[in-house]
mmCIF file of C-alpha atoms in Angstrom:
data_model
loop_
_atom_site.group_PDB
_atom_site.id
_atom_site.type_symbol
_atom_site.label_atom_id
_atom_site.label_comp_id
_atom_site.label_asym_id
_atom_site.label_seq_id
_atom_site.Cartn_x
_atom_site.Cartn_y
_atom_site.Cartn_z
ATOM 1 C CA MET A 18 2.349 -6.607 13.281
ATOM 2 C CA ALA A 19 -0.820 -6.100 11.010
ATOM 3 C CA PRO A 20 -2.818 -2.923 11.422
ATOM 4 C CA GLU A 21 -5.692 -4.625 13.231
ATOM 5 C CA GLN A 22 -3.368 -5.953 15.610
ATOM 6 C CA ALA A 23 -1.665 -2.595 16.209
ATOM 7 C CA LEU A 24 -5.205 -0.932 16.754
ATOM 8 C CA GLY A 25 -6.232 -3.632 19.241
ATOM 9 C CA GLN A 26 -9.187 -4.796 17.066
ATOM 10 C CA THR A 27 -9.207 -8.296 18.489
ATOM 11 C CA ASP A 28 -12.372 -9.185 16.600
ATOM 12 C CA ARG A 29 -10.678 -8.553 13.306
ATOM 13 C CA ILE A 30 -7.605 -10.704 14.046
ATOM 14 C CA GLY A 31 -7.494 -14.003 12.269
ATOM 15 C CA GLU A 32 -5.691 -15.899 9.394
ATOM 16 C CA PRO A 33 -5.381 -12.673 7.308
ATOM 17 C CA THR A 34 -3.329 -11.297 10.231
ATOM 18 C CA ASP A 35 -0.807 -14.211 9.851
ATOM 19 C CA VAL A 36 -0.777 -13.557 5.949
ATOM 20 C CA HIS A 37 0.259 -9.951 6.798
ATOM 21 C CA ALA A 38 3.249 -11.240 8.899
ATOM 22 C CA LEU A 39 4.328 -13.540 6.086
ATOM 23 C CA GLY A 40 4.061 -10.677 3.637
ATOM 24 C CA ALA A 41 6.252 -8.531 5.781
ATOM 25 C CA ILE A 42 8.881 -11.244 5.919
ATOM 26 C CA LEU A 43 8.646 -11.644 2.197
ATOM 27 C CA TYR A 44 9.128 -7.958 1.995
ATOM 28 C CA GLU A 45 12.201 -7.786 4.015
ATOM 29 C CA SER A 46 13.562 -10.870 2.074
ATOM 30 C CA LEU A 47 13.147 -9.069 -1.146
ATOM 31 C CA VAL A 48 14.535 -5.632 -0.277
ATOM 32 C CA GLY A 49 16.708 -6.233 2.731
ATOM 33 C CA LYS A 50 14.764 -3.920 5.082
ATOM 34 C CA PRO A 51 11.490 -4.019 6.950
ATOM 35 C CA PRO A 52 8.367 -2.565 5.206
ATOM 36 C CA TYR A 53 7.802 0.202 7.773
ATOM 37 C CA GLY A 54 11.455 1.084 8.239
ATOM 38 C CA THR A 55 13.287 1.206 11.569
ATOM 39 C CA GLY A 56 13.540 3.646 14.303
ATOM 40 C CA ALA A 57 11.464 4.286 17.550
ATOM 41 C CA PRO A 58 8.583 1.891 17.972
ATOM 42 C CA ALA A 59 6.138 4.661 17.763
ATOM 43 C CA GLU A 60 7.393 5.856 14.529
ATOM 44 C CA VAL A 61 7.209 2.435 12.960
ATOM 45 C CA PHE A 62 3.607 2.092 14.468
ATOM 46 C CA LEU A 63 2.513 5.371 12.855
ATOM 47 C CA ARG A 64 4.086 4.394 9.538
ATOM 48 C CA LEU A 65 2.336 0.980 9.783
ATOM 49 C CA LEU A 66 -1.137 2.763 10.270
ATOM 50 C CA ARG A 67 -0.700 5.716 7.849
ATOM 51 C CA GLU A 68 1.582 4.789 4.992
ATOM 52 C CA GLU A 69 1.864 2.158 2.356
ATOM 53 C CA PRO A 70 5.098 0.364 2.160
ATOM 54 C CA VAL A 71 7.421 1.452 -0.620
ATOM 55 C CA PRO A 72 6.884 -1.115 -3.460
ATOM 56 C CA PRO A 73 9.723 -3.655 -3.435
ATOM 57 C CA ARG A 74 10.499 -2.720 -7.200
ATOM 58 C CA ALA A 75 11.142 0.811 -6.290
ATOM 59 C CA ILE A 76 13.878 -0.332 -3.999
ATOM 60 C CA ASN A 77 15.227 -3.319 -5.899
ATOM 61 C CA ARG A 78 14.304 -3.367 -9.646
ATOM 62 C CA ARG A 79 15.250 -6.948 -9.783
ATOM 63 C CA VAL A 80 12.197 -8.030 -7.958
ATOM 64 C CA PRO A 81 9.784 -9.615 -10.272
ATOM 65 C CA LYS A 82 6.459 -7.796 -10.748
ATOM 66 C CA GLY A 83 4.339 -10.775 -9.833
ATOM 67 C CA LEU A 84 6.257 -11.374 -6.574
ATOM 68 C CA GLU A 85 5.787 -7.607 -5.699
ATOM 69 C CA TRP A 86 2.126 -8.083 -6.302
ATOM 70 C CA ILE A 87 1.885 -11.074 -4.027
ATOM 71 C CA CYS A 88 3.915 -9.394 -1.246
ATOM 72 C CA LEU A 89 1.783 -6.115 -1.487
ATOM 73 C CA LYS A 90 -1.559 -8.083 -1.618
ATOM 74 C CA ALA A 91 -0.406 -10.009 1.537
ATOM 75 C CA MET A 92 0.399 -6.789 3.373
ATOM 76 C CA ALA A 93 -2.871 -4.843 2.431
ATOM 77 C CA LYS A 94 -4.071 -2.509 5.249
ATOM 78 C CA LEU A 95 -7.468 -4.052 5.292
ATOM 79 C CA PRO A 96 -7.682 -7.904 6.112
ATOM 80 C CA GLU A 97 -10.502 -8.200 3.459
ATOM 81 C CA ALA A 98 -8.037 -7.129 0.795
ATOM 82 C CA ARG A 99 -5.259 -9.703 1.838
ATOM 83 C CA TYR A 100 -5.105 -13.475 0.948
ATOM 84 C CA GLU A 101 -7.847 -15.062 3.049
ATOM 85 C CA THR A 102 -5.585 -17.947 4.175
ATOM 86 C CA VAL A 103 -2.040 -18.787 4.421
ATOM 87 C CA ARG A 104 -2.858 -21.607 2.022
ATOM 88 C CA SER A 105 -4.078 -19.164 -0.713
ATOM 89 C CA PHE A 106 -0.965 -17.077 -0.117
ATOM 90 C CA SER A 107 1.359 -20.015 -0.454
ATOM 91 C CA GLU A 108 -0.742 -21.212 -3.646
ATOM 92 C CA ASP A 109 -0.036 -17.819 -5.167
ATOM 93 C CA LEU A 110 3.704 -18.125 -4.550
ATOM 94 C CA ARG A 111 3.556 -21.681 -6.201
ATOM 95 C CA ARG A 112 1.717 -20.145 -9.168
ATOM 96 C CA PHE A 113 4.473 -17.432 -9.403
ATOM 97 C CA GLU A 114 7.249 -19.974 -9.414
ATOM 98 C CA ALA A 115 5.446 -22.288 -11.941
ATOM 99 C CA GLY A 116 4.815 -19.144 -14.349
ATOM 100 C CA GLU A 117 0.942 -19.569 -13.897
ATOM 101 C CA PRO A 118 -1.604 -16.601 -13.641
ATOM 102 C CA LEU A 119 -1.687 -15.099 -10.213
ATOM 103 C CA GLN A 120 -4.510 -14.413 -7.986
ATOM 104 C CA ALA A 121 -2.728 -11.107 -6.936
ATOM 105 C CA ARG A 122 -2.852 -8.175 -9.312
ATOM 106 C CA GLY A 123 -0.917 -4.949 -9.588
ATOM 107 C CA PRO A 124 -2.406 -1.754 -8.523
ATOM 108 C CA GLY A 125 -4.815 -0.378 -11.060
ATOM 109 C CA LEU A 126 -4.908 3.156 -12.492
ATOM 110 C CA VAL A 127 -7.430 4.422 -9.838
ATOM 111 C CA ARG A 128 -5.578 2.894 -6.771
ATOM 112 C CA THR A 129 -2.218 4.293 -8.198
ATOM 113 C CA ALA A 130 -3.765 7.690 -8.657
ATOM 114 C CA LEU A 131 -5.197 7.690 -5.106
ATOM 115 C CA ARG A 132 -1.814 6.609 -3.591
ATOM 116 C CA LEU A 133 -0.082 9.556 -5.466
ATOM 117 C CA ALA A 134 -2.706 11.995 -4.363
ATOM 118 C CA TRP A 135 -2.342 10.869 -0.764
ATOM 119 C CA ARG A 136 1.337 11.156 -0.884
ATOM 120 C CA TYR A 137 1.336 14.605 -2.354
ATOM 121 C CA ARG A 138 -1.925 15.723 -0.595
ATOM 122 C CA LEU A 139 -0.280 19.110 0.669
ATOM 123 C CA ILE A 140 0.738 20.071 -2.836
ATOM 124 C CA LEU A 141 -2.627 19.107 -4.212
ATOM 125 C CA GLY A 142 -4.342 21.035 -1.542
ATOM 126 C CA LEU A 143 -2.331 24.020 -2.165
ATOM 127 C CA LEU A 144 -2.901 23.822 -5.899
ATOM 128 C CA SER A 145 -6.586 23.304 -5.461
ATOM 129 C CA PHE A 146 -6.791 26.447 -3.057
ATOM 130 C CA THR A 147 -4.763 28.464 -5.634
ATOM 131 C CA ALA A 148 -6.991 27.424 -8.458
ATOM 132 C CA PHE A 149 -10.153 28.320 -6.412
ATOM 133 C CA LEU A 150 -8.711 31.899 -5.748
ATOM 134 C CA VAL A 151 -7.840 32.327 -9.304
ATOM 135 C CA LEU A 152 -11.256 31.071 -10.450
ATOM 136 C CA GLY A 153 -12.931 33.381 -8.024
ATOM 137 C CA TYR A 154 -10.913 36.426 -9.289
ATOM 138 C CA VAL A 155 -11.667 35.634 -12.851
ATOM 139 C CA LEU A 156 -15.326 35.362 -12.047
ATOM 140 C CA SER A 157 -15.369 38.668 -10.274
ATOM 141 C CA LEU A 158 -13.668 40.269 -13.234
ATOM 142 C CA ILE A 159 -16.412 38.997 -15.563
ATOM 143 C CA LYS A 160 -19.236 40.381 -13.423
ATOM 144 C CA HIS A 161 -17.672 43.808 -13.595
#
C-alpha cells in the first residue's frame, strides 16, 4: 500500500500508486522481506508513513546499485517523486538490464544527510541542546 492510500487521500491515488506497489514487490524480491517489515498491521502502517525502507544493498550487498535506485524511486513517499507511469518504471528496468543510463538516481548528499539526521534526531537534539547550554555558559563567563 502506498502512503497516499494508507492516508485515504483518494484524490492522490493514480498510476504512481501502482508504481509504489511494484516497487514494494521488487524490494521483497531483492531482499526476501517486505519493505516495512512484518508484525501487527498498525506497526507496519506506522513504518510505512514514518520511515524510509532500509536500502536493499544494506541488507543484501549483491543487489546492484542501479536496481536499488530503481526500487527506491518506485517506493518514494511522495507520488510526485516516483515514476509517473508503470511504463516509465519498466523502461528503467529495461535500461538497467541493457546497461544503459537510468532515469533513477541514487540519493544525493543532501538527501542522505537529511535521512541520517532524521534517523538520529534524538541524539542530534540532545547534542544541540548541550551545545546551546555550553555556549550560554561561555558567553556568561566572557561578560564577567
